[in-house]
């Protein structure tokens, strides 16, 4: 899901921000980009600079600020529960260069320490279930009484509300979570180095980036 696509339609971007502010649970699957709520400023800026969603420097600055304001929901008095499944491919995309990606990967680990945030990585070696799935965000609010699914397409975002669509994507997210590595957990003691989990993969990529030039 190209997070810059949403900004082509200001109304859509505002709709998303409103849904996030009222949400009780956000379930997000991303394949090539990290979720907007998790992005550091340099990563967000690099995405907008590389896209055609905005063109001028002022528009890029405004888009970056808007995304930063959206992230405040993670630190609200009553934040939503956030569960993200991120394909490993997104962790290899060098938006902003190696320094920015190191900062971005470290941010993932820091956010995973929040009690209401769960982050899993879908490895390249996982079953092909993720290859059949378009990036999406399943948003529930009002005590899970209301639900919306945002599906991103190159031309336009689609908001799905029917019971059938919502149920389909909820089931798909469960399947993605089952296929992904165990969630990032900074409190776990790594006694079995052969055990693969999301934190181990992120740490490996951070170590790899130490030896990569800018």
Short mmCIF file of C-alpha atoms in Angstrom, two decimals:
data_model
loop_
_atom_site.label_atom_id
_atom_site.label_comp_id
_atom_site.label_asym_id
_atom_site.label_seq_id
_atom_site.Cartn_x
_atom_site.Cartn_y
_atom_site.Cartn_z
CA UNK A 1 0.00 0.00 0.00
CA UNK A 2 1.59 3.27 -1.07
CA UNK A 3 0.89 5.58 1.88
CA UNK A 4 1.33 8.56 -0.43
CA UNK A 5 -1.64 7.52 -2.55
CA UNK A 6 -4.06 8.59 0.15
CA UNK A 7 -2.84 12.17 -0.05
CA UNK A 8 -3.94 12.50 -3.68
CA UNK A 9 -7.46 12.78 -2.25
CA UNK A 10 -7.48 15.13 0.79
CA UNK A 11 -10.98 14.01 1.75
CA UNK A 12 -9.82 10.39 1.85
CA UNK A 13 -6.83 11.31 4.01
CA UNK A 14 -9.10 13.16 6.44
CA UNK A 15 -11.54 10.23 6.48
CA UNK A 16 -8.70 7.91 7.45
CA UNK A 17 -7.47 10.22 10.21
CA UNK A 18 -11.01 10.46 11.63
CA UNK A 19 -11.46 6.69 11.56
CA UNK A 20 -8.12 6.20 13.33
CA UNK A 21 -9.00 8.76 16.01
CA UNK A 22 -12.25 6.92 16.83
CA UNK A 23 -10.86 3.39 16.47
CA UNK A 24 -10.70 0.79 19.20
CA UNK A 25 -8.71 -1.68 17.08
CA UNK A 26 -6.58 -1.24 13.96
CA UNK A 27 -5.42 -4.29 12.03
CA UNK A 28 -3.03 -3.46 9.21
CA UNK A 29 -1.29 -5.52 6.55
CA UNK A 30 1.48 -3.89 4.48
CA UNK A 31 3.63 -5.43 1.77
CA UNK A 32 6.06 -2.74 0.54
CA UNK A 33 5.66 0.16 2.97
CA UNK A 34 5.51 0.47 6.72
CA UNK A 35 2.20 1.60 8.23
CA UNK A 36 1.83 5.38 8.25
CA UNK A 37 1.35 5.39 12.03
CA UNK A 38 4.81 3.84 12.46
CA UNK A 39 6.83 5.99 10.06
CA UNK A 40 9.66 8.29 11.12
CA UNK A 41 9.76 11.69 9.44
CA UNK A 42 12.64 10.91 7.08
CA UNK A 43 10.92 7.76 5.83
CA UNK A 44 7.64 9.58 5.23
CA UNK A 45 9.38 12.43 3.44
CA UNK A 46 11.27 10.03 1.15
CA UNK A 47 8.02 8.33 0.16
CA UNK A 48 6.31 11.58 -0.75
CA UNK A 49 9.37 12.84 -2.63
CA UNK A 50 9.37 9.67 -4.72
CA UNK A 51 5.63 9.72 -5.45
CA UNK A 52 3.38 11.87 -7.62
CA UNK A 53 0.85 12.36 -4.83
CA UNK A 54 2.34 15.79 -4.08
CA UNK A 55 4.69 17.87 -6.18
CA UNK A 56 5.94 21.03 -4.46
CA UNK A 57 8.10 21.36 -1.39
CA UNK A 58 5.27 23.01 0.53
CA UNK A 59 2.90 20.17 -0.33
CA UNK A 60 5.47 17.60 0.81
CA UNK A 61 5.99 19.45 4.08
CA UNK A 62 2.23 19.58 4.66
CA UNK A 63 1.83 15.89 3.91
CA UNK A 64 4.65 14.96 6.29
CA UNK A 65 3.18 17.11 9.07
CA UNK A 66 -0.27 15.61 8.53
CA UNK A 67 1.07 12.07 8.87
CA UNK A 68 2.96 13.06 12.00
CA UNK A 69 -0.25 14.38 13.57
CA UNK A 70 -2.02 11.12 12.76
CA UNK A 71 0.56 9.27 14.84
CA UNK A 72 -0.57 11.06 18.00
CA UNK A 73 -3.36 8.49 18.25
CA UNK A 74 -0.79 5.92 19.41
CA UNK A 75 -0.09 8.02 22.51
CA UNK A 76 -3.62 9.14 23.34
CA UNK A 77 -5.12 8.60 26.78
CA UNK A 78 -7.19 5.74 25.36
CA UNK A 79 -5.28 4.57 22.29
CA UNK A 80 -6.62 1.88 19.97
CA UNK A 81 -5.08 -1.54 19.94
CA UNK A 82 -2.88 -1.75 16.87
CA UNK A 83 -1.83 -5.02 15.25
CA UNK A 84 0.34 -4.78 12.14
CA UNK A 85 1.62 -7.56 9.90
CA UNK A 86 4.43 -6.22 7.70
CA UNK A 87 5.97 -8.17 4.87
CA UNK A 88 9.74 -8.56 5.09
CA UNK A 89 10.02 -6.87 1.68
CA UNK A 90 9.00 -3.56 3.27
CA UNK A 91 11.94 -3.77 5.66
CA UNK A 92 14.40 -3.97 2.76
CA UNK A 93 13.12 -0.87 0.92
CA UNK A 94 15.69 1.89 1.55
CA UNK A 95 13.42 4.94 1.67
CA UNK A 96 15.63 7.83 2.72
CA UNK A 97 18.84 5.78 2.75
CA UNK A 98 20.43 3.54 5.33
CA UNK A 99 20.50 6.04 8.19
CA UNK A 100 16.77 6.65 7.86
CA UNK A 101 16.05 2.93 7.63
CA UNK A 102 18.09 2.25 10.76
CA UNK A 103 16.05 4.90 12.57
CA UNK A 104 12.86 3.41 11.12
CA UNK A 105 13.63 -0.15 12.20
CA UNK A 106 14.55 1.06 15.67
CA UNK A 107 11.23 2.91 15.82
CA UNK A 108 9.42 -0.36 15.09
CA UNK A 109 11.09 -1.98 18.07
CA UNK A 110 10.30 1.00 20.30
CA UNK A 111 6.64 1.05 19.27
CA UNK A 112 6.34 -2.70 19.84
CA UNK A 113 7.14 -2.02 23.51
CA UNK A 114 3.83 -0.17 23.85
CA UNK A 115 1.29 -2.51 25.48
CA UNK A 116 -1.35 -1.79 22.84
CA UNK A 117 0.91 -2.32 19.79
CA UNK A 118 1.65 -5.71 18.19
CA UNK A 119 4.03 -5.96 15.23
CA UNK A 120 4.68 -9.13 13.24
CA UNK A 121 6.90 -9.65 10.21
CA UNK A 122 5.85 -11.86 7.30
CA UNK A 123 9.10 -13.49 6.13
CA UNK A 124 9.96 -14.25 2.53
CA UNK A 125 9.83 -17.93 3.50
CA UNK A 126 6.20 -17.78 4.64
CA UNK A 127 3.41 -19.58 2.84
CA UNK A 128 2.01 -17.76 -0.18
CA UNK A 129 -1.08 -16.47 1.61
CA UNK A 130 0.42 -12.95 1.73
CA UNK A 131 1.04 -12.91 -2.02
CA UNK A 132 -2.70 -13.14 -2.59
CA UNK A 133 -3.56 -10.22 -0.34
CA UNK A 134 -3.80 -6.53 -1.19
CA UNK A 135 -2.55 -4.31 1.65
CA UNK A 136 -5.43 -3.20 3.83
CA UNK A 137 -6.42 -1.80 7.19
CA UNK A 138 -9.31 -3.27 9.18
CA UNK A 139 -10.64 -0.55 11.50
CA UNK A 140 -13.13 -1.16 14.30
CA UNK A 141 -14.71 1.39 16.64
CA UNK A 142 -17.47 1.85 19.21
CA UNK A 143 -16.51 -1.26 21.13
CA UNK A 144 -15.99 -3.17 17.88
CA UNK A 145 -19.60 -2.45 17.00
CA UNK A 146 -18.65 -0.65 13.79
CA UNK A 147 -16.05 -1.78 11.27
CA UNK A 148 -14.52 -0.44 8.05
CA UNK A 149 -11.88 -1.86 5.75
CA UNK A 150 -9.58 0.45 3.82
CA UNK A 151 -8.17 -1.22 0.71
CA UNK A 152 -5.61 0.75 -1.25
CA UNK A 153 -5.53 0.77 -5.04
CA UNK A 154 -3.18 2.73 -7.33
CA UNK A 155 -5.97 5.01 -8.53
CA UNK A 156 -8.15 5.42 -5.46
CA UNK A 157 -8.69 4.19 -1.92
CA UNK A 158 -11.71 1.98 -1.31
CA UNK A 159 -13.63 1.95 1.97
CA UNK A 160 -15.64 -1.24 2.49
CA UNK A 161 -18.43 -1.40 5.04
CA UNK A 162 -20.59 -4.43 4.24
CA UNK A 163 -20.69 -7.25 6.77
CA UNK A 164 -19.42 -9.69 4.15
CA UNK A 165 -16.40 -7.59 3.19
CA UNK A 166 -15.51 -6.82 6.79
CA UNK A 167 -15.73 -10.50 7.76
CA UNK A 168 -13.64 -11.56 4.77
CA UNK A 169 -10.78 -9.21 5.60
CA UNK A 170 -10.96 -10.01 9.31
CA UNK A 171 -10.53 -13.69 8.45
CA UNK A 172 -7.72 -12.87 6.05
CA UNK A 173 -5.90 -10.91 8.75
CA UNK A 174 -6.11 -13.89 11.10
CA UNK A 175 -4.53 -16.06 8.39
CA UNK A 176 -1.77 -13.50 7.84
CA UNK A 177 -1.01 -13.39 11.56
CA UNK A 178 -0.80 -17.15 11.71
CA UNK A 179 1.63 -17.24 8.76
CA UNK A 180 3.84 -14.42 10.08
CA UNK A 181 6.69 -14.70 12.57
CA UNK A 182 5.94 -14.29 16.29
CA UNK A 183 5.48 -10.64 17.27
CA UNK A 184 8.33 -8.34 18.26
CA UNK A 185 8.86 -8.87 22.00
CA UNK A 186 11.72 -6.98 23.62
CA UNK A 187 11.09 -8.66 26.99
CA UNK A 188 11.81 -12.18 25.73
CA UNK A 189 15.19 -13.71 26.45
CA UNK A 190 16.75 -15.06 23.26
CA UNK A 191 18.00 -18.40 24.55
CA UNK A 192 17.42 -20.25 21.31
CA UNK A 193 19.22 -18.47 18.50
CA UNK A 194 17.71 -20.87 15.98
CA UNK A 195 14.22 -19.63 16.80
CA UNK A 196 13.00 -17.10 14.25
CA UNK A 197 10.83 -14.26 15.37
CA UNK A 198 10.04 -10.74 14.21
CA UNK A 199 12.49 -9.08 16.61
CA UNK A 200 15.34 -11.34 15.48
CA UNK A 201 14.70 -10.48 11.85
CA UNK A 202 14.59 -6.73 12.54
CA UNK A 203 17.78 -6.93 14.57
CA UNK A 204 19.49 -8.85 11.77
CA UNK A 205 18.52 -6.16 9.28
CA UNK A 206 19.76 -3.44 11.62
CA UNK A 207 23.09 -5.23 11.91
CA UNK A 208 23.27 -5.60 8.13
CA UNK A 209 22.61 -1.89 7.62
CA UNK A 210 25.58 -1.03 9.84
CA UNK A 211 27.85 -2.24 7.04
CA UNK A 212 25.98 -0.60 4.18
CA UNK A 213 27.11 2.79 2.90
CA UNK A 214 24.61 5.64 2.68
#
